[in-house]
Every structure is written in C-alpha cells, then in structure tokens.
Short mmCIF file of C-alpha atoms and ligand atoms in Angstrom, two decimals:
data_model
loop_
_atom_site.label_atom_id
_atom_site.label_comp_id
_atom_site.label_asym_id
_atom_site.label_seq_id
_atom_site.Cartn_x
_atom_site.Cartn_y
_atom_site.Cartn_z
CA MET A 1 0.00 0.00 0.00
CA ILE A 2 1.18 3.51 -0.83
CA LEU A 3 0.56 4.67 2.73
CA ASN A 4 3.21 2.33 4.13
CA LYS A 5 5.76 3.46 1.58
CA ARG A 6 5.13 7.13 2.37
CA ASN A 7 5.38 6.51 6.10
CA GLN A 8 8.49 4.40 6.25
CA HIS A 9 10.85 6.91 4.64
CA LYS A 10 12.99 3.98 3.64
CA LEU A 11 12.92 4.74 -0.06
CA PRO A 12 15.76 6.84 -1.37
CA THR A 13 14.60 10.01 -3.12
CA THR A 14 15.55 9.16 -6.64
CA SER A 15 15.63 11.97 -9.16
CA VAL A 16 17.19 12.60 -12.52
CA LYS A 17 18.74 15.93 -13.34
CA GLY A 18 17.76 17.50 -16.64
CA ASP A 19 18.25 20.81 -18.36
CA PHE A 20 17.46 22.30 -21.72
CA PRO A 21 19.28 25.00 -23.70
CA VAL A 22 16.85 27.79 -24.52
CA THR A 23 18.12 30.43 -26.95
CA TYR A 24 16.18 32.94 -29.03
CA HIS A 25 16.71 36.12 -30.92
CA TYR A 26 13.83 38.46 -30.23
CA THR A 27 12.75 40.69 -33.12
CA ALA A 28 12.26 44.34 -32.21
CA GLY A 29 9.75 44.91 -35.04
CA ILE A 30 8.89 48.05 -37.01
CA ALA A 31 8.33 50.39 -34.06
CA GLY A 32 11.01 48.81 -31.85
CA GLU A 33 13.63 49.05 -34.62
CA LYS A 34 13.00 52.78 -34.98
CA PHE A 35 13.31 53.24 -31.23
CA PHE A 36 16.57 51.30 -30.83
CA LEU A 37 18.26 52.81 -33.91
CA ALA A 38 17.39 56.33 -32.69
CA LEU A 39 19.02 55.56 -29.32
CA LYS A 40 22.35 55.29 -31.17
CA ASP A 41 21.91 58.97 -32.11
CA LYS A 42 20.97 59.93 -28.52
CA LYS A 43 17.33 60.32 -29.48
CA LEU A 44 14.34 59.03 -27.48
CA LEU A 45 11.32 58.46 -29.73
CA ALA A 46 7.65 58.33 -28.82
CA ASN A 47 4.60 58.03 -31.06
CA THR A 48 1.01 59.07 -30.53
CA CYS A 49 -2.36 57.52 -31.33
CA ASP A 50 -4.40 59.86 -33.57
CA SER A 51 -7.68 58.64 -32.04
CA CYS A 52 -7.00 58.78 -28.29
CA LYS A 53 -3.85 60.98 -28.19
CA PHE A 54 -2.04 58.45 -25.96
CA SER A 55 1.74 58.68 -26.49
CA TYR A 56 3.81 55.53 -26.40
CA LEU A 57 7.45 55.37 -25.32
CA PRO A 58 8.84 52.97 -26.50
CA PRO A 59 6.73 53.52 -29.64
CA LYS A 60 4.21 50.93 -30.80
CA MET A 61 2.92 49.99 -34.24
CA PHE A 62 -0.65 49.98 -32.92
CA CYS A 63 -2.61 51.47 -30.02
CA GLU A 64 -3.51 48.85 -27.43
CA ASP A 65 -6.54 50.87 -26.40
CA CYS A 66 -8.09 51.84 -29.79
CA PHE A 67 -6.42 49.07 -31.83
CA ASP A 68 -5.70 51.74 -34.46
CA GLU A 69 -2.48 51.70 -36.46
CA LEU A 70 -0.09 54.41 -35.28
CA ASP A 71 0.92 56.55 -38.22
CA ASP A 72 4.59 57.05 -39.17
CA GLY A 73 3.99 60.79 -39.02
CA THR A 74 3.31 60.77 -35.30
CA TYR A 75 6.84 59.77 -34.22
CA LYS A 76 8.53 62.56 -32.36
CA GLU A 77 11.66 62.99 -30.29
CA VAL A 78 11.16 63.72 -26.58
CA ASP A 79 13.71 65.77 -24.65
CA GLY A 80 14.73 63.08 -22.13
CA THR A 81 13.44 64.93 -19.08
CA ALA A 82 11.30 62.87 -16.76
CA GLU A 83 9.65 62.62 -13.38
CA LEU A 84 10.50 59.77 -11.00
CA PHE A 85 7.36 57.68 -10.50
CA SER A 86 8.77 54.85 -8.32
CA TYR A 87 12.11 53.25 -7.50
CA SER A 88 13.73 50.29 -5.77
CA GLU A 89 17.18 49.51 -4.49
CA VAL A 90 17.64 45.90 -5.53
CA PHE A 91 19.99 43.65 -3.54
CA TYR A 92 19.66 40.36 -5.46
CA ASP A 93 20.35 39.48 -9.08
CA HIS A 94 18.12 37.66 -11.56
CA ARG A 95 19.38 34.29 -10.24
CA GLY A 96 18.46 35.27 -6.69
CA ASP A 97 22.11 35.67 -5.62
CA LYS A 98 23.25 38.70 -3.63
CA LEU A 99 24.51 41.50 -5.88
CA GLU A 100 28.00 42.79 -5.12
CA LYS A 101 26.71 46.32 -5.64
CA PRO A 102 22.95 47.03 -5.27
CA LEU A 103 21.11 48.08 -8.40
CA LEU A 104 18.89 51.17 -8.31
CA LEU A 105 15.91 50.83 -10.64
CA GLY A 106 13.44 53.61 -11.40
CA LEU A 107 10.09 53.97 -13.12
CA PHE A 108 10.04 57.20 -15.11
CA LYS A 109 7.31 59.34 -16.64
CA LEU A 110 9.06 60.91 -19.62
CA ASN A 111 7.82 64.32 -20.66
CA GLY A 112 6.05 63.99 -24.00
CA SER A 113 4.82 60.45 -23.36
CA SER A 114 1.86 58.92 -21.52
CA THR A 115 3.69 55.76 -20.49
CA ILE A 116 5.99 54.50 -17.72
CA PHE A 117 9.59 53.59 -18.58
CA MET A 118 11.88 51.42 -16.41
CA HIS A 119 15.62 52.08 -16.31
CA ASN A 120 18.57 52.68 -13.98
CA LEU A 121 18.24 55.53 -11.51
CA LEU A 122 21.54 57.35 -11.10
CA VAL A 123 20.90 59.58 -8.08
CA SER A 124 22.02 59.07 -4.50
CA GLU A 125 18.90 60.37 -2.76
CA PRO A 126 15.83 59.37 -4.77
CA LYS A 127 12.47 60.96 -4.10
CA ILE A 128 9.20 60.28 -5.89
CA GLY A 129 8.28 63.21 -8.13
CA MET A 130 11.86 64.46 -8.53
CA LYS A 131 12.89 65.79 -11.94
CA VAL A 132 15.53 63.75 -13.73
CA LYS A 133 17.18 63.68 -17.16
CA VAL A 134 18.46 60.93 -19.41
CA VAL A 135 22.19 60.04 -19.30
CA TRP A 136 23.59 58.45 -22.45
CA SER A 137 26.20 55.72 -22.69
CA GLU A 138 29.37 56.60 -24.59
CA HIS A 139 29.27 53.40 -26.59
CA ARG A 140 25.87 52.94 -28.25
CA VAL A 141 24.82 49.91 -30.28
CA GLY A 142 21.01 50.24 -30.53
CA SER A 143 20.08 48.51 -27.26
CA ILE A 144 18.31 49.45 -24.03
CA PHE A 145 21.72 50.14 -22.43
CA ASP A 146 22.46 52.94 -24.90
CA LEU A 147 20.89 54.79 -22.00
CA LYS A 148 22.93 54.68 -18.81
CA GLY A 149 19.85 55.74 -16.91
CA PHE A 150 18.39 58.93 -15.44
CA GLU A 151 19.90 61.44 -13.03
CA MET B 3 -30.59 29.77 -15.03
CA GLU B 4 -29.13 26.54 -13.70
CA LYS B 5 -26.53 26.94 -10.98
CA VAL B 6 -23.07 25.38 -10.86
CA ALA B 7 -21.71 23.94 -7.61
CA ILE B 8 -18.49 22.62 -6.17
CA ILE B 9 -19.20 19.10 -4.94
CA GLY B 10 -15.71 17.86 -4.11
CA VAL B 11 -12.33 19.20 -3.05
CA GLY B 12 -9.03 17.34 -2.66
CA VAL B 13 -5.77 18.85 -1.44
CA GLU B 14 -2.30 17.30 -1.38
CA GLY B 15 0.29 19.43 0.40
CA PHE B 16 1.32 22.04 1.09
CA ARG B 17 4.97 21.53 1.95
CA SER B 18 8.19 23.21 0.89
CA ALA B 19 9.04 19.97 -0.88
CA ILE B 20 7.00 16.78 -1.33
CA ARG B 21 10.05 14.63 -1.92
CA GLU B 22 8.57 11.16 -1.75
CA LEU B 23 6.03 11.60 -4.55
CA SER B 24 6.45 12.30 -8.26
CA TYR B 25 4.27 15.13 -9.59
CA LYS B 26 1.83 12.58 -11.02
CA GLU B 27 1.56 10.77 -7.69
CA MET B 28 1.03 14.11 -5.94
CA VAL B 29 -1.88 14.99 -8.25
CA TYR B 30 -3.28 11.44 -7.92
CA GLN B 31 -3.45 11.84 -4.13
CA ALA B 32 -5.37 15.13 -4.44
CA ALA B 33 -7.68 13.60 -7.07
CA VAL B 34 -8.55 10.56 -4.95
CA LYS B 35 -9.53 12.85 -2.07
CA ALA B 36 -11.68 15.06 -4.33
CA TYR B 37 -13.52 12.08 -5.86
CA ASP B 38 -14.13 10.62 -2.42
CA ASP B 39 -15.50 13.96 -1.22
CA ALA B 40 -17.77 14.20 -4.29
CA GLN B 41 -18.69 10.50 -4.16
CA ILE B 42 -17.96 10.23 -7.85
CA ASN B 43 -16.17 7.79 -10.14
CA PRO B 44 -13.92 9.79 -12.48
CA ARG B 45 -13.75 6.97 -15.03
CA GLU B 46 -17.51 7.06 -15.58
CA GLU B 47 -19.13 10.18 -14.16
CA VAL B 48 -16.88 13.10 -15.19
CA ASP B 49 -17.59 14.77 -18.54
CA THR B 50 -14.68 17.22 -18.84
CA PHE B 51 -11.26 17.66 -17.17
CA ILE B 52 -9.16 20.84 -16.99
CA SER B 53 -5.54 20.93 -15.81
CA CYS B 54 -3.77 24.21 -14.97
CA GLU B 55 -0.03 24.05 -15.49
CA GLU B 56 2.86 25.58 -17.43
CA ASP B 57 5.65 23.96 -19.43
CA PHE B 58 8.56 25.84 -17.86
CA ASN B 59 7.30 25.23 -14.32
CA MET B 60 6.70 21.55 -15.00
CA GLY B 61 10.04 21.07 -16.79
CA THR B 62 8.49 19.41 -19.84
CA SER B 63 7.54 20.75 -23.24
CA ILE B 64 3.89 20.12 -24.23
CA THR B 65 3.30 19.20 -20.59
CA ASP B 66 -0.47 19.04 -21.14
CA GLU B 67 0.09 15.69 -22.81
CA TYR B 68 1.06 14.33 -19.37
CA ALA B 69 -2.04 15.66 -17.56
CA PRO B 70 -4.72 12.97 -17.97
CA ASP B 71 -3.82 9.69 -16.24
CA GLN B 72 -3.26 10.97 -12.69
CA LEU B 73 -6.73 12.58 -12.82
CA GLY B 74 -8.55 9.46 -13.93
CA ALA B 75 -8.90 11.17 -17.30
CA ALA B 76 -7.01 8.78 -19.59
CA GLN B 77 -8.61 8.74 -23.06
CA ARG B 78 -11.23 11.29 -21.97
CA THR B 79 -11.96 14.95 -22.77
CA VAL B 80 -9.07 16.94 -21.22
CA HIS B 81 -7.60 20.36 -21.86
CA THR B 82 -5.02 22.47 -20.07
CA ILE B 83 -4.96 26.14 -19.17
CA THR B 84 -1.67 27.90 -18.58
CA GLY B 85 -3.12 29.96 -15.81
CA ASP B 86 -4.41 30.05 -12.26
CA GLY B 87 -6.85 27.38 -11.05
CA ILE B 88 -9.72 29.90 -10.79
CA GLN B 89 -9.25 30.58 -14.52
CA GLY B 90 -9.60 26.81 -14.96
CA MET B 91 -12.78 26.88 -12.86
CA ALA B 92 -14.18 29.67 -15.04
CA ALA B 93 -13.64 27.45 -18.10
CA ALA B 94 -15.35 24.54 -16.30
CA TYR B 95 -18.21 26.84 -15.27
CA MET B 96 -18.78 27.88 -18.88
CA GLN B 97 -18.67 24.27 -20.07
CA ILE B 98 -21.31 23.20 -17.53
CA LYS B 99 -23.43 26.24 -18.45
CA THR B 100 -23.58 25.08 -22.07
CA GLY B 101 -25.75 22.20 -20.87
CA MET B 102 -23.51 19.68 -22.64
CA PHE B 103 -21.50 18.74 -19.51
CA ASP B 104 -22.76 17.89 -16.04
CA VAL B 105 -19.55 17.17 -14.14
CA ALA B 106 -16.22 18.98 -14.60
CA VAL B 107 -12.91 18.46 -12.81
CA VAL B 108 -10.33 21.24 -12.38
CA GLU B 109 -6.79 20.55 -11.21
CA ALA B 110 -3.75 22.73 -10.53
CA GLN B 111 -0.35 21.69 -9.31
CA SER B 112 2.92 23.18 -8.11
CA ARG B 113 6.16 21.28 -8.19
CA VAL B 114 8.44 24.20 -7.56
CA SER B 115 10.88 22.11 -5.47
CA ASP B 116 11.74 20.22 -8.65
CA ILE B 117 12.88 23.47 -10.31
CA LEU B 118 16.54 24.19 -9.63
CA THR B 119 16.50 27.57 -11.41
CA HIS B 120 13.14 29.02 -10.42
CA ASN B 121 14.39 32.62 -10.28
CA GLN B 122 15.68 32.42 -13.84
CA ILE B 123 12.43 30.90 -15.13
CA THR B 124 10.43 33.75 -13.62
CA ASN B 125 12.95 36.27 -14.94
CA PHE B 126 12.41 34.72 -18.38
CA ALA B 127 8.78 35.92 -18.20
CA PHE B 128 9.91 39.55 -18.53
CA ASP B 129 9.82 41.39 -21.85
CA PRO B 130 13.13 40.45 -23.48
CA LEU B 131 13.77 43.74 -25.31
CA TYR B 132 12.97 46.34 -22.68
CA ASN B 133 12.96 44.78 -19.17
CA ARG B 134 14.71 41.44 -18.92
CA GLN B 135 18.31 42.66 -19.37
CA PHE B 136 18.40 44.36 -15.97
CA ASP B 137 20.15 41.96 -13.61
CA ALA B 138 17.49 42.22 -10.90
CA VAL B 139 15.60 39.54 -8.96
CA TYR B 140 11.99 39.38 -10.16
CA HIS B 141 10.70 40.61 -6.78
CA SER B 142 12.07 44.03 -7.83
CA THR B 143 8.96 44.50 -9.98
CA ALA B 144 6.77 43.99 -6.91
CA ALA B 145 9.02 46.40 -5.01
CA LEU B 146 8.52 49.15 -7.62
CA GLU B 147 4.80 48.51 -7.42
CA LYS B 148 4.76 48.50 -3.61
CA ARG B 149 6.41 51.92 -3.49
CA ALA B 150 3.96 53.28 -6.05
CA TYR B 151 1.06 51.86 -4.00
CA LEU B 152 2.38 53.36 -0.73
CA GLU B 153 2.68 56.78 -2.37
CA TYR B 154 -0.77 56.57 -3.99
CA SER B 155 -2.72 55.20 -1.02
CA GLY B 156 -0.82 56.64 1.94
CA THR B 157 -0.69 53.15 3.45
CA SER B 158 1.92 52.67 6.19
CA GLU B 159 4.75 50.11 6.21
CA GLU B 160 3.47 49.11 9.65
CA ALA B 161 0.08 48.06 8.24
CA ILE B 162 1.82 45.92 5.62
CA ALA B 163 4.03 44.22 8.22
CA GLU B 164 0.87 43.57 10.28
CA VAL B 165 -0.72 41.84 7.26
CA ALA B 166 2.26 39.46 6.99
CA ALA B 167 2.27 38.76 10.74
CA LYS B 168 -1.51 38.11 10.71
CA ASN B 169 -1.27 35.62 7.88
CA TYR B 170 1.70 33.68 9.32
CA ASN B 171 -0.18 33.45 12.64
CA ASN B 172 -3.44 32.41 10.93
CA ALA B 173 -1.57 29.58 9.22
CA LEU B 174 -0.84 28.01 12.63
CA LYS B 175 -4.50 26.93 12.71
CA ASN B 176 -4.45 25.47 9.20
CA PRO B 177 -3.16 21.89 8.92
CA ILE B 178 -2.40 22.24 5.19
CA ALA B 179 -0.32 25.41 5.64
CA ALA B 180 3.46 25.11 5.28
CA TYR B 181 4.58 28.36 6.86
CA GLY B 182 2.58 28.93 10.03
CA VAL B 183 4.71 30.79 12.53
CA ARG B 184 4.24 33.09 15.49
CA ALA B 185 5.26 36.46 14.16
CA LYS B 186 4.92 40.10 15.14
CA ALA B 187 5.03 43.07 12.78
CA SER B 188 8.44 43.98 14.23
CA ASP B 189 9.76 40.53 13.22
CA ILE B 190 8.69 41.23 9.63
CA MET B 191 10.26 44.71 9.69
CA ASN B 192 13.56 43.15 10.82
CA THR B 193 13.87 40.75 7.89
CA ASP B 194 16.37 41.24 5.08
CA MET B 195 15.64 43.94 2.46
CA ILE B 196 15.33 42.13 -0.88
CA ALA B 197 14.48 45.11 -3.08
CA SER B 198 13.45 48.26 -1.22
CA PRO B 199 10.83 48.77 0.12
CA LEU B 200 10.16 45.01 0.01
CA ARG B 201 11.46 42.82 2.84
CA ASP B 202 11.90 39.07 2.90
CA GLY B 203 9.12 38.60 5.49
CA GLU B 204 6.60 40.21 3.10
CA ILE B 205 7.37 37.76 0.28
CA SER B 206 5.58 34.40 0.10
CA LYS B 207 7.78 31.30 -0.17
CA PRO B 208 7.25 28.47 -2.65
CA VAL B 209 5.52 25.19 -1.85
CA ASP B 210 4.66 21.95 -3.60
CA GLY B 211 1.06 20.84 -3.69
CA ALA B 212 -1.98 20.06 -5.78
CA VAL B 213 -5.70 20.81 -5.55
CA VAL B 214 -8.47 19.04 -7.44
CA ILE B 215 -12.00 20.49 -7.54
CA VAL B 216 -15.13 18.66 -8.76
CA MET B 217 -17.84 20.93 -10.16
CA ALA B 218 -21.35 19.90 -11.18
CA SER B 219 -24.65 21.07 -12.60
CA GLU B 220 -27.66 21.37 -10.34
CA LYS B 221 -29.05 18.17 -11.81
CA VAL B 222 -26.09 16.16 -10.49
CA VAL B 223 -26.09 18.08 -7.19
CA LYS B 224 -29.67 16.91 -6.58
CA GLU B 225 -28.82 13.29 -7.47
CA LYS B 226 -25.78 13.22 -5.21
CA ASN B 227 -27.41 15.06 -2.30
CA GLY B 228 -23.97 15.89 -0.92
CA ASN B 229 -22.60 19.10 0.51
CA PRO B 230 -22.58 21.50 -2.45
CA ILE B 231 -21.15 25.02 -2.41
CA TYR B 232 -22.47 27.22 -5.21
CA ILE B 233 -20.53 29.48 -7.56
CA ASN B 234 -22.46 32.74 -7.76
CA GLY B 235 -19.95 34.60 -9.91
CA ILE B 236 -16.60 33.93 -11.55
CA SER B 237 -14.34 35.77 -14.01
CA TYR B 238 -10.78 36.87 -14.75
CA ALA B 239 -8.96 39.82 -16.34
CA THR B 240 -5.54 41.12 -17.30
CA ASN B 241 -4.55 44.80 -17.09
CA SER B 242 -1.49 45.01 -19.38
CA PRO B 243 1.51 42.75 -19.85
CA ASN B 244 3.58 45.84 -20.69
CA PHE B 245 5.41 47.82 -18.02
CA ASP B 246 4.77 51.01 -20.00
CA THR B 247 0.97 50.81 -20.10
CA ARG B 248 0.01 48.98 -16.89
CA ASP B 249 -1.33 50.60 -13.74
CA TRP B 250 1.38 50.46 -11.05
CA GLN B 251 -0.50 52.07 -8.18
CA TYR B 252 -3.65 50.02 -7.93
CA ALA B 253 -4.55 46.58 -9.28
CA LYS B 254 -6.70 47.39 -12.29
CA TYR B 255 -7.04 43.68 -13.10
CA ALA B 256 -8.81 43.26 -9.74
CA LYS B 257 -11.19 46.14 -10.49
CA LEU B 258 -11.98 44.81 -13.99
CA THR B 259 -12.62 41.31 -12.61
CA ALA B 260 -14.70 42.54 -9.67
CA ASP B 261 -16.95 44.66 -11.90
CA ARG B 262 -17.90 41.53 -13.86
CA VAL B 263 -18.21 39.16 -10.92
CA TYR B 264 -20.25 41.47 -8.68
CA LYS B 265 -22.71 41.99 -11.52
CA MET B 266 -22.95 38.23 -12.07
CA ALA B 267 -23.40 37.46 -8.37
CA GLY B 268 -25.67 40.47 -7.66
CA ILE B 269 -23.24 41.97 -5.12
CA ASN B 270 -23.63 45.69 -4.39
CA ASP B 271 -21.46 46.08 -1.29
CA PRO B 272 -18.87 43.29 -1.00
CA LYS B 273 -17.77 44.34 2.48
CA GLU B 274 -21.29 43.99 3.85
CA GLU B 275 -22.53 41.07 1.76
CA ILE B 276 -19.53 38.73 1.98
CA ASP B 277 -18.51 36.88 5.14
CA VAL B 278 -15.11 35.35 4.34
CA PHE B 279 -12.34 36.81 2.18
CA GLU B 280 -9.45 34.87 0.68
CA ILE B 281 -7.46 37.52 -1.17
CA ASP B 282 -4.10 37.14 -2.88
CA ASP B 283 -1.19 38.11 -0.61
CA THR B 284 1.73 36.81 -2.65
CA TYR B 285 3.40 39.96 -1.30
CA ALA B 286 1.92 41.35 1.94
CA PHE B 287 1.06 44.77 0.41
CA LYS B 288 -0.95 42.97 -2.30
CA GLU B 289 -3.62 41.95 0.23
CA LEU B 290 -4.36 45.61 0.98
CA GLN B 291 -3.98 46.78 -2.62
CA HIS B 292 -6.28 43.99 -3.82
CA LEU B 293 -8.93 44.73 -1.14
CA GLU B 294 -9.03 48.34 -2.29
CA SER B 295 -8.99 47.53 -6.01
CA LEU B 296 -11.79 44.98 -5.48
CA GLY B 297 -13.86 47.75 -3.88
CA VAL B 298 -14.01 46.06 -0.46
CA TYR B 299 -12.27 49.14 0.97
CA ASP B 300 -11.74 52.63 -0.40
CA LYS B 301 -8.27 53.80 -1.40
CA GLY B 302 -5.99 53.94 1.64
CA GLU B 303 -8.57 52.37 3.97
CA ALA B 304 -7.48 48.70 3.92
CA GLY B 305 -4.28 49.43 5.84
CA LYS B 306 -6.26 51.32 8.48
CA ALA B 307 -8.68 48.37 8.71
CA MET B 308 -5.66 46.10 9.25
CA LEU B 309 -4.43 48.27 12.12
CA ASN B 310 -7.95 48.40 13.62
CA GLY B 311 -8.14 44.62 13.68
CA ASP B 312 -10.95 44.44 11.12
CA LEU B 313 -9.04 42.02 8.84
CA GLY B 314 -8.27 39.51 11.61
CA SER B 315 -10.13 36.23 12.09
CA LYS B 316 -12.39 37.91 14.66
CA GLY B 317 -12.73 41.17 12.74
CA SER B 318 -15.65 42.41 10.64
CA THR B 319 -13.86 41.54 7.37
CA PRO B 320 -11.81 38.39 8.00
CA VAL B 321 -9.14 38.12 5.29
CA ASN B 322 -6.98 35.03 4.75
CA VAL B 323 -7.90 33.07 7.85
CA SER B 324 -6.27 30.17 5.97
CA GLY B 325 -2.93 31.94 6.28
CA GLY B 326 -3.11 33.16 2.69
CA VAL B 327 -0.33 32.66 0.19
CA LEU B 328 2.16 33.88 2.80
CA GLY B 329 1.11 31.32 5.41
CA VAL B 330 0.03 28.36 3.28
CA GLY B 331 2.88 28.89 0.81
CA ASN B 332 3.12 30.09 -2.76
CA ALA B 333 1.91 27.26 -4.96
CA HIS B 334 1.83 29.48 -8.06
CA ASP B 335 -1.06 28.43 -10.31
CA VAL B 336 -2.59 26.46 -7.40
CA ASN B 337 -3.00 29.63 -5.33
CA GLY B 338 -6.53 30.29 -6.59
CA LEU B 339 -7.67 26.76 -5.76
CA GLN B 340 -6.00 27.04 -2.32
CA ARG B 341 -8.29 30.02 -1.70
CA ILE B 342 -11.31 28.06 -3.04
CA ALA B 343 -10.51 25.03 -0.83
CA GLU B 344 -10.51 27.29 2.24
CA LEU B 345 -13.85 28.88 1.28
CA VAL B 346 -15.44 25.46 0.76
CA ASP B 347 -14.23 24.41 4.25
CA GLN B 348 -15.57 27.64 5.75
CA LEU B 349 -18.95 27.53 4.01
CA ARG B 350 -19.44 23.86 4.86
CA GLY B 351 -18.55 24.63 8.48
CA HIS B 352 -15.56 22.27 8.31
CA ALA B 353 -12.83 24.81 9.06
CA GLY B 354 -12.09 23.66 12.61
CA ARG B 355 -10.28 26.24 14.72
CA ARG B 356 -10.35 28.66 11.77
CA GLN B 357 -14.13 28.54 11.42
CA ILE B 358 -15.78 31.93 10.90
CA SER B 359 -19.24 31.80 12.50
CA ASP B 360 -22.26 32.23 10.20
CA ALA B 361 -20.14 32.03 7.05
CA ASN B 362 -22.62 31.98 4.16
CA THR B 363 -20.74 33.76 1.38
CA GLY B 364 -17.07 33.99 0.51
CA MET B 365 -14.83 35.47 -2.14
CA ALA B 366 -11.54 34.14 -3.49
CA PHE B 367 -9.19 36.33 -5.51
CA SER B 368 -5.96 35.13 -7.09
CA TRP B 369 -3.16 36.93 -8.91
CA ARG B 370 -0.66 35.18 -11.16
CA GLY B 371 2.35 36.91 -9.65
CA VAL B 372 5.23 38.88 -11.14
CA PRO B 373 5.40 39.98 -13.90
CA THR B 374 1.70 39.49 -14.66
CA THR B 375 -1.29 41.76 -14.19
CA ALA B 376 -3.70 38.82 -14.32
CA GLY B 377 -6.31 38.12 -11.65
CA ALA B 378 -9.26 35.77 -11.17
CA LEU B 379 -12.18 36.09 -8.78
CA ALA B 380 -14.91 33.71 -7.60
CA ILE B 381 -17.81 34.29 -5.22
CA LEU B 382 -19.13 31.18 -3.48
CA SER B 383 -22.14 30.67 -1.25
CA LYS B 384 -24.07 28.00 0.61
CA GLU B 385 -27.17 28.72 -1.47
ZN1 LIG C 5 -5.51 55.02 -29.14
#
C-alpha cells in the first residue's frame, strides 16, 4: 500500500537531473527598430495615437486601447526629461544571488509620453516626483543600455 | 438559469518539498480525495477535465500531454490552461453552463521544489527587449509597485508588516499550511531587504502541492445530495503585460474582474454582503492593494482596517484566515484553488479552529504573480 511506503521513509529520493538549452533572438519589429536605432543617435522616440492621443514610449505599431495603427507621421523625439514615478534599491540578481553592488531601478514618466519607462536611476537620494534627465552611454549599439539611466 | 456547484475538493500538500512523490503521484493523491468527497467515479461520471499548469514550471515541453492519467482522465476529454486554477474553474463553469456537460474536474499543481533555477524561469517571463536585461531579482517588480502603491494610497509600512504577521499566525491553525509561525510586525520589519521597500518577510515562499476540484450542474447536485457550495460569480482579467501601459499604483485587473463578478453574483457592497475573504497576498502589500482595487475598501482604507483589527479572524472583514499565500505557501497556479478550498471548508462549516461563524458567502481572488497583471475572482455561497 502507498501509505506504508510514504510513512516508512525507507525509499531513497531518486531523481534525474535535466536541463534544456533555450536560446532565441527576439525581433524588435517596425516600431522597436525605430526606437533602438534612434538611441544610437541619442534620441528618445515616442509616437502618438491619432484617435486617443495616448503617447507611447517605447513607440508601438498599434494602439492597445483603440487598436488603431499608429501613423509614421506621429513619431517625435522627446527631450529626455522625466519625473521619478517609483524606484527600488535591488539587492539580489536575476538568479536570486546577492549582488556585489545594489542596483537602483526607477520607473520614469518621460515628458512627452503617456507611459511608464523602467531604467537605472543614477541619483544618491531618490524621491518620488523628482525631476531627472536621461544620461547616455558613450558606446551605443542600438540597445536598451544605450541609455545609462536617469539622473 | 441553472446553478453550478463545487461538490468535491481534494488537497495534497502544502509543503516546501514533497520529496517522496512524483508530480503525477502528488496529483493522484489530491484527485482521490476530491472524488471521495464528491462520491464520484472519475472513469464514468466526469464529462470534462481541466488541468492548470505551465511547461517551464513543470520542466516538460507540451506538458499538457502528461495531464490525464493521474486525474482518472485517460482517453477522456481533457484540456489544459496555462493559468491560475480559478481561470480553470471559469472554463469549467462555462462548459457546464452550455448544458452539454454535467460534471467537470479542475486541477492545478505546483512542483516548484523540482525546479533548480526558479528565479531564472520567472525572470524569463519579462519582456526580453525592454525589461529582462536588468540583472534584478523578479521581486524588484513587486518592489517598484509597492512603493507606487504606498505613495498613492498613503498606506503605512506598519500596516503591511501587520498583514504578513496576521497571515503567518493564521496559518498556525491550518493543517495544510506550510509556513505557520508566530510572528509580530516587528519581526517582519527586521527581515532582510530584498528590493526596497520590500522585505523578505513580506514575500511568500514556494511550496509543492496540488488541488483538485469537482464541479457539477444542479441536476447532479440533486442526485448526489452531498454538501454543495455554489458558484455565484466567476471571471478573470488582465490589465497590461507591458510595463509602460500597466497601472502600477492600484490593481486594475482586480477592479476589472470585480466589476464583472459582482454583476454576475448580484453583489452591491462586497464588504457587507460577503462573510469570508481569501485575497491574494503573494506579497503582503498585495492583500491591501487587492482589497481596495476589489472595492471592499476605499483607497488607503485597507491598511487602516488592518491596524484596527478588522481584517483579523475575529474582525468584521476576515481576510486570509487560511494563512493566505504567505502562510500556506506560494503554490503558483494552485494559489486560486488554495483560496477556493478554504472557502469550501468555511462555508461547509468544516474549518475547525479557523471557522468563521455564520459564514454563508465567501470570495476568493488570485493573482498570477510577477510579472503578470492577471487576476481571477470567484464568489461562493451555501445557497
Ligand atoms: Zn488610441
């Protein structure tokens, strides 16, 4: 009977280790490509839905509210100034191991957009609502880390 | 319109690791209990089976293929839902409502102790282009949200620590809970900071376990003459998967879900009309944020209710007398069915030392955890 086997604890816990290599390349798409390529030129792009006037940063090809296509003509550069919406000092890495140096993450409301943008926060005394500005990386390749963060 | 009832519940777990059983054996144990409770033979009397599980968490591609046998569902009508168990119940509810099915079985399972890289799997759920590259533990998303909620609602850190302490203490009275412990708010405040303002004591810890629920049409309920608990309303909603367009301050998914479910169940004032609340507390602040977003309390009032004692097992609005996700343990997609199992115990009057007197109606709300904005809500009653 199963009950006896569960009670006796005499069985060794047999298990087999298994893993699986998982590798992708994720396509940025029409709107994402524009955004990442502009970062190389120190430009932050947003685009706006004609119907509801909601501004997306990063830009989108379609409005998730109206489901309308966002026109090419509505892309515009924002000035990189923002307001700090929330932040966290993070002490553990993505594996759950303690970080040597804590990571300061912020949620930013960029002027000229209606959205929230997550990136590094580069200030020593953060306060919700404080005004910050984008800091660019010297070496830019068209990735999210073309921005160093906001200070 | 014909009603749908829960006629059987089976729980296996919850423990930090169920080492002696394979995942199939674990589900089998829960299934046997549920079929005994419902007095039903799964090989002959069940019309449709639904299993809630995810490939990455189960460690197998196309894991749904492995769902049937341990449920007594071999060569029968089975489908899987990669979501919380209450989402599975909503699918079962709709199937019974078509009139084509009389008995439905819903199962959810957590085998998190088998996953050696759970943090990485959850991290892999983040948007790969914009969010995943930051080398931050996934709890950091909840931390950003907690700070936004504190700012928006004016809730105090003390109230949040009190929520965690309440739920760990409640779990002492629940034999299926893994993490019952005597705790004070100050104990919670003294735990390690994981990602500010989120401390270790506010974060639920993983458990293994499975829950199987048997649901039936009124026709079968009458034939069986058992101890049915009725589903008066059930639904689910997602706010936005995207960091840029989601609401960070309140849980919009809870509001969207509640609007549908209250209409379905004819609820006008949940605080007055519902007796027992099982509300997701995967992170302690979530219990308060969810109560406010579900309209049980106004913005900023849930924390005050916590400090007044209203949310305790003897309070006017008892929340998570089971111990919640913090006290029972975080069984991921089983969390919704954990909440349902507690409500069924309460409404049947089988909750032992946790029993809330005169419990006639209860609500269970689940959230799928970081990085989702997906919630599911069910309202159950004795009638
Ligand atoms: Zn629009």
